[in-house]
Tab-separated table of C-alpha atoms in Angstrom:
chain	number	residue	atom	x	y	z
A	50	MET	CA	54.132	131.969	92.257
A	51	THR	CA	56.318	133.045	94.979
A	52	ASN	CA	56.722	131.376	98.417
A	53	ARG	CA	54.734	134.236	100.097
A	54	SER	CA	51.734	133.877	97.746
A	55	ARG	CA	51.436	130.217	98.461
A	56	PRO	CA	48.834	129.013	100.920
A	57	LEU	CA	50.298	128.313	104.469
A	58	LYS	CA	49.033	124.524	104.242
A	59	THR	CA	50.869	124.168	100.821
A	60	ARG	CA	54.123	125.591	102.451
A	61	LEU	CA	53.782	123.364	105.310
A	62	GLN	CA	53.346	120.266	103.281
A	63	LEU	CA	56.403	121.160	101.151
A	64	ILE	CA	58.499	121.685	104.474
A	65	GLY	CA	57.283	118.346	105.544
A	66	GLN	CA	58.171	116.571	102.483
A	67	TYR	CA	61.647	118.053	102.410
A	68	ALA	CA	62.025	117.169	105.960
A	69	GLY	CA	61.149	113.528	105.295
A	70	HIS	CA	63.649	113.338	102.465
A	71	TYR	CA	66.498	114.930	104.559
A	72	ALA	CA	65.563	112.527	107.454
A	73	VAL	CA	65.927	109.507	105.192
A	74	LEU	CA	68.982	110.771	103.607
A	75	CYS	CA	70.668	111.406	107.059
A	76	ALA	CA	69.554	107.994	108.241
A	77	ILE	CA	71.444	106.342	105.244
A	78	ALA	CA	74.547	108.604	105.718
A	79	ILE	CA	74.641	107.417	109.460
A	80	VAL	CA	74.448	103.761	108.395
A	81	CYS	CA	77.083	104.211	105.715
A	82	VAL	CA	79.559	106.348	108.023
A	83	PHE	CA	79.181	104.417	111.234
A	84	PRO	CA	81.540	101.406	110.309
A	85	PHE	CA	84.244	103.924	109.289
A	86	TRP	CA	83.685	106.256	112.194
A	87	TRP	CA	83.873	103.215	114.674
A	88	THR	CA	87.077	101.879	113.056
A	89	LEU	CA	88.637	105.311	113.427
A	90	VAL	CA	87.465	105.631	117.095
A	91	THR	CA	88.988	102.213	117.805
A	92	ALA	CA	92.267	103.036	115.881
A	93	ILE	CA	93.057	106.180	117.941
A	94	SER	CA	91.778	105.148	121.301
A	95	THR	CA	94.081	103.552	123.875
A	96	GLU	CA	91.686	102.715	126.580
A	97	GLY	CA	88.190	101.616	127.205
A	98	ASN	CA	86.280	98.429	126.087
A	99	ILE	CA	86.234	98.066	122.229
A	100	PHE	CA	83.331	95.800	122.147
A	101	ALA	CA	81.088	97.565	124.861
A	102	PHE	CA	77.414	98.095	124.070
A	103	PRO	CA	76.260	100.597	123.383
A	104	PRO	CA	79.525	101.358	121.562
A	105	THR	CA	81.627	104.329	122.229
A	106	PHE	CA	81.390	107.016	119.760
A	107	TRP	CA	84.318	109.331	121.046
A	108	PRO	CA	87.852	108.152	121.472
A	109	LYS	CA	89.346	107.506	124.966
A	110	ALA	CA	92.967	108.752	125.536
A	111	PRO	CA	93.532	109.462	121.815
A	112	SER	CA	96.995	108.606	120.480
A	113	LEU	CA	98.701	107.802	117.268
A	114	ASP	CA	100.509	104.758	118.896
A	115	ASN	CA	98.581	102.123	117.088
A	116	PHE	CA	99.358	103.519	113.790
A	117	ILE	CA	103.070	103.641	114.881
A	118	GLU	CA	102.828	99.961	115.693
A	119	VAL	CA	101.405	99.091	112.246
A	120	PHE	CA	104.438	100.800	110.561
A	121	ASN	CA	106.866	99.030	112.933
A	122	ALA	CA	105.144	95.578	112.503
A	123	ILE	CA	104.840	95.204	108.693
A	124	PRO	CA	106.656	96.695	105.669
A	125	ILE	CA	103.816	98.702	104.901
A	126	TRP	CA	105.446	100.902	102.242
A	127	SER	CA	106.549	97.995	100.322
A	128	PHE	CA	102.861	96.747	100.376
A	129	PHE	CA	101.642	100.195	99.367
A	130	LYS	CA	104.081	100.197	96.382
A	131	ASN	CA	102.708	96.830	95.180
A	132	SER	CA	99.074	98.032	95.549
A	133	VAL	CA	99.714	101.067	93.504
A	134	LEU	CA	101.599	99.110	90.825
A	135	ILE	CA	98.751	96.528	90.576
A	136	ALA	CA	95.984	99.308	90.421
A	137	VAL	CA	97.778	101.450	87.925
A	138	PHE	CA	98.361	98.705	85.330
A	139	THR	CA	94.836	97.180	85.913
A	140	VAL	CA	93.192	100.526	85.212
A	141	PHE	CA	95.520	101.144	82.041
A	142	TRP	CA	94.906	97.796	80.469
A	143	LYS	CA	91.023	97.696	81.304
A	144	LEU	CA	90.572	101.100	79.805
A	145	LEU	CA	92.608	100.035	76.715
A	146	LEU	CA	90.924	96.569	76.371
A	147	CYS	CA	87.434	97.460	77.277
A	148	SER	CA	87.386	100.445	74.985
A	149	LEU	CA	88.600	98.434	72.099
A	150	ALA	CA	85.814	95.811	72.731
A	151	ALA	CA	83.048	98.417	73.255
A	152	TYR	CA	83.739	100.485	70.299
A	153	PRO	CA	82.733	97.947	67.594
A	154	LEU	CA	79.933	96.712	69.719
A	155	ALA	CA	78.521	100.230	69.832
A	156	ARG	CA	79.415	101.521	66.280
A	157	LEU	CA	80.269	98.862	63.774
A	158	LYS	CA	77.848	96.581	62.102
A	159	PHE	CA	79.023	92.846	61.877
A	160	ARG	CA	77.339	89.578	61.926
A	161	GLY	CA	76.787	88.182	65.367
A	162	ARG	CA	77.163	91.502	67.222
A	163	LYS	CA	74.022	91.103	69.367
A	164	LEU	CA	75.160	87.471	70.243
A	165	VAL	CA	78.546	88.568	71.380
A	166	PHE	CA	77.047	91.402	73.345
A	167	GLY	CA	74.579	89.134	74.914
A	168	LEU	CA	77.265	86.591	75.979
A	169	ILE	CA	79.127	89.380	77.574
A	170	LEU	CA	76.189	90.376	79.527
A	171	ALA	CA	75.638	86.803	80.504
A	172	THR	CA	78.870	86.844	82.523
A	173	LEU	CA	77.238	89.386	84.910
A	174	VAL	CA	74.990	86.668	86.345
A	175	LEU	CA	78.024	84.751	87.601
A	176	PRO	CA	79.896	85.913	90.758
A	177	SER	CA	83.560	86.453	90.317
A	178	GLU	CA	84.348	83.631	92.843
A	179	VAL	CA	83.146	81.144	90.154
A	180	ASN	CA	86.072	82.023	87.845
A	181	PHE	CA	88.751	81.632	90.598
A	182	LEU	CA	89.399	77.934	89.707
A	183	VAL	CA	89.406	78.382	85.985
A	184	ASN	CA	91.753	81.659	86.255
A	185	PHE	CA	93.922	79.817	88.754
A	186	ILE	CA	94.549	76.907	86.317
A	187	THR	CA	95.032	79.258	83.506
A	188	ILE	CA	97.545	81.382	85.382
A	189	THR	CA	99.471	78.097	86.461
A	190	GLN	CA	99.642	76.849	83.071
A	191	MET	CA	101.000	80.250	81.918
A	192	SER	CA	103.549	80.209	84.663
A	193	LEU	CA	102.138	83.444	86.151
A	194	VAL	CA	101.792	82.301	89.694
A	195	ASP	CA	103.618	84.847	92.165
A	196	THR	CA	103.736	87.527	89.688
A	197	TYR	CA	101.892	90.866	89.213
A	198	THR	CA	100.713	89.817	85.959
A	199	GLY	CA	98.912	86.945	87.249
A	200	VAL	CA	96.927	89.185	89.720
A	201	ILE	CA	96.176	91.739	86.847
A	202	LEU	CA	95.331	89.686	84.004
A	203	PRO	CA	91.923	88.172	85.125
A	204	ASN	CA	90.673	91.745	85.997
A	205	VAL	CA	91.481	93.637	82.817
A	206	VAL	CA	88.380	92.903	81.069
A	207	THR	CA	84.911	93.061	82.650
A	208	ALA	CA	81.311	93.082	81.355
A	209	VAL	CA	80.491	96.200	83.449
A	210	ALA	CA	83.273	98.206	81.891
A	211	ILE	CA	82.312	97.249	78.378
A	212	LEU	CA	78.608	98.055	79.140
A	213	LEU	CA	79.431	101.460	80.392
A	214	LEU	CA	81.819	102.442	77.739
A	215	LYS	CA	79.462	100.998	74.958
A	216	GLN	CA	76.745	103.306	76.255
A	217	ALA	CA	79.196	106.104	76.084
A	218	PHE	CA	80.238	105.437	72.547
A	219	GLU	CA	76.621	105.309	71.556
A	220	GLU	CA	75.911	108.758	72.888
A	221	VAL	CA	78.331	110.327	70.559
A	222	PRO	CA	76.602	111.881	67.522
A	223	GLN	CA	76.641	109.764	64.482
A	224	ASP	CA	76.954	112.700	62.198
A	225	LEU	CA	80.358	113.549	63.770
A	226	ILE	CA	81.635	109.977	62.873
A	227	ASP	CA	80.174	110.227	59.309
A	228	ALA	CA	81.798	113.426	58.822
A	229	ALA	CA	85.182	111.955	59.759
A	230	ARG	CA	84.711	109.040	57.491
A	231	VAL	CA	83.886	111.438	54.743
A	232	ASP	CA	87.223	113.180	55.343
A	233	GLY	CA	89.008	109.892	54.923
A	234	ALA	CA	89.564	109.167	58.593
A	235	SER	CA	90.212	105.306	59.405
A	236	GLU	CA	88.508	103.602	62.129
A	237	TRP	CA	91.386	103.738	64.348
A	238	VAL	CA	91.780	107.600	63.965
A	239	ILE	CA	88.045	107.843	64.664
A	240	PHE	CA	88.398	105.656	67.848
A	241	SER	CA	91.518	107.156	69.172
A	242	ARG	CA	91.364	110.990	68.329
A	243	ILE	CA	87.677	111.658	68.188
A	244	MET	CA	85.715	109.100	70.194
A	245	LEU	CA	87.988	108.508	73.256
A	246	PRO	CA	88.558	112.287	73.936
A	247	LEU	CA	84.740	112.648	73.919
A	248	ILE	CA	84.106	109.815	76.400
A	249	THR	CA	86.633	111.120	78.843
A	250	PRO	CA	84.207	111.283	81.930
A	251	TRP	CA	83.130	107.686	81.283
A	252	LEU	CA	86.734	106.593	81.157
A	253	ALA	CA	87.349	108.375	84.334
A	254	THR	CA	84.408	106.647	85.842
A	255	VAL	CA	85.543	103.235	84.661
A	256	GLY	CA	89.094	104.078	85.909
A	257	ILE	CA	88.032	105.116	89.363
A	258	LEU	CA	85.848	102.070	89.963
A	259	THR	CA	88.469	99.759	88.723
A	260	ALA	CA	91.303	101.526	90.768
A	261	VAL	CA	89.112	101.063	94.026
A	262	GLU	CA	88.164	97.509	93.186
A	263	SER	CA	91.730	96.641	92.484
A	264	TRP	CA	92.932	98.390	95.516
A	265	ASN	CA	90.545	96.555	97.866
A	266	GLU	CA	90.903	93.164	96.178
A	267	TYR	CA	91.827	90.547	98.756
A	268	ILE	CA	90.840	86.956	97.641
A	269	TRP	CA	92.548	86.647	94.334
A	270	PRO	CA	95.903	88.293	95.249
A	271	SER	CA	96.039	85.952	98.443
A	272	ILE	CA	95.552	82.900	96.073
A	273	VAL	CA	98.091	83.875	93.523
A	274	MET	CA	100.644	85.522	95.758
A	275	SER	CA	102.759	83.573	98.179
A	276	LYS	CA	105.719	85.809	98.679
A	277	PRO	CA	105.054	88.221	101.559
A	278	ASP	CA	107.338	90.970	99.858
A	279	GLU	CA	104.946	90.974	96.736
A	280	PHE	CA	101.754	91.183	98.650
A	281	PRO	CA	99.538	94.192	98.033
A	282	LEU	CA	98.371	96.350	100.984
A	283	SER	CA	94.890	94.730	101.299
A	284	VAL	CA	96.682	91.235	101.869
A	285	GLY	CA	99.730	92.361	103.774
A	286	VAL	CA	97.780	94.240	106.438
A	287	LEU	CA	96.138	90.918	107.527
A	288	TYR	CA	99.690	90.020	108.785
A	289	LEU	CA	98.611	92.119	111.860
A	290	ARG	CA	96.180	89.526	112.722
A	291	GLY	CA	98.960	87.076	113.369
A	292	THR	CA	101.519	89.617	114.917
A	293	PHE	CA	98.853	91.365	117.084
A	294	GLY	CA	96.293	88.660	117.715
A	295	SER	CA	94.754	90.511	120.775
A	296	SER	CA	95.217	94.008	119.598
A	297	THR	CA	92.170	95.000	117.711
A	298	ARG	CA	93.122	98.603	117.894
A	299	VAL	CA	96.341	98.002	115.791
A	300	ILE	CA	94.254	96.030	113.177
A	301	ALA	CA	91.750	98.913	112.963
A	302	ALA	CA	94.662	101.365	112.382
A	303	GLY	CA	96.075	99.046	109.596
A	304	THR	CA	92.578	99.118	107.971
A	305	LEU	CA	92.405	102.749	108.093
A	306	ILE	CA	95.738	103.174	106.391
A	307	THR	CA	94.378	100.914	103.641
A	308	ILE	CA	91.075	102.657	103.280
A	309	VAL	CA	92.267	106.320	103.370
A	310	PRO	CA	93.960	106.445	99.775
A	311	THR	CA	90.676	105.269	98.122
A	312	LEU	CA	88.747	107.917	100.039
A	313	LEU	CA	91.259	110.560	98.977
A	314	ALA	CA	91.139	109.412	95.385
A	315	PHE	CA	87.436	109.500	95.211
A	316	LEU	CA	87.302	112.981	96.948
A	317	PHE	CA	89.668	114.440	94.333
A	318	THR	CA	87.989	112.673	91.240
A	319	GLN	CA	84.354	112.648	92.231
A	320	ARG	CA	83.505	115.325	89.694
A	321	PHE	CA	84.796	113.235	86.839
A	322	PHE	CA	82.968	110.154	88.399
A	323	MET	CA	79.617	112.093	88.719
A	324	ARG	CA	79.810	113.326	85.183
A	325	GLY	CA	80.393	109.842	83.913
A	326	MET	CA	77.677	108.258	85.775
A	327	ASP	CA	75.387	111.182	84.665
A	328	GLY	CA	76.244	110.382	81.271
A	329	ALA	CA	75.525	106.576	81.797
A	330	VAL	CA	72.180	107.262	83.296
A	331	LYS	CA	71.217	109.514	80.385
């Protein structure tokens, strides 16, 4: 049935339904985008009351002076390098270790498998802050305070990553694995040369989520690190609060510099992320 053959009442109902859906989506988009837009307006404005109500939605006397002040006030390139280093190694080790943990849970039969998986899922109930004390004591005993390893180590294995990768391994047809075993392939060959290439979208999803989480992490690096030259960007930018205690515009500019890399990374990798999430939902 074409659109012209439909009764006018039915077409009006469809239009109203779609309009309602788009209205809800637009409202959600505005709520999500507004904090970023307000920060952007604050960062590039040089005049006006920042905290006026109703807030100002357009910059007044726009300028990049606030961003220049950020680069002059703190060693932002050093902080940026530290954040990239921490994020890259966290992603690498999480993908390696979580995939090694997820594969046997998904494809190997051994006693206590369900118990192990249940214990892993149980850790999702606990907030990450609960682990700070135990992790800090462990890092101290291992003499890893004030090191990048101390920041990276507690984040390389998480229940969410294991759960997503386990689901990915389970979606690979069992016939493919049986054929490889008949041909004499070892479990390591099956894992590294067959399974991992097939779950690349899921690996990309876990990698993107891990990179964003590691980039934005503030509390744990600020606990482990005490040397300013080793701070990641998320921690180092807060030095602007002390240097420019009354300049909210400069702090907003520093915040934008911290946020932009993650936004760009997501824009360039969103197709891998969506493919991985689509597979996880299935």
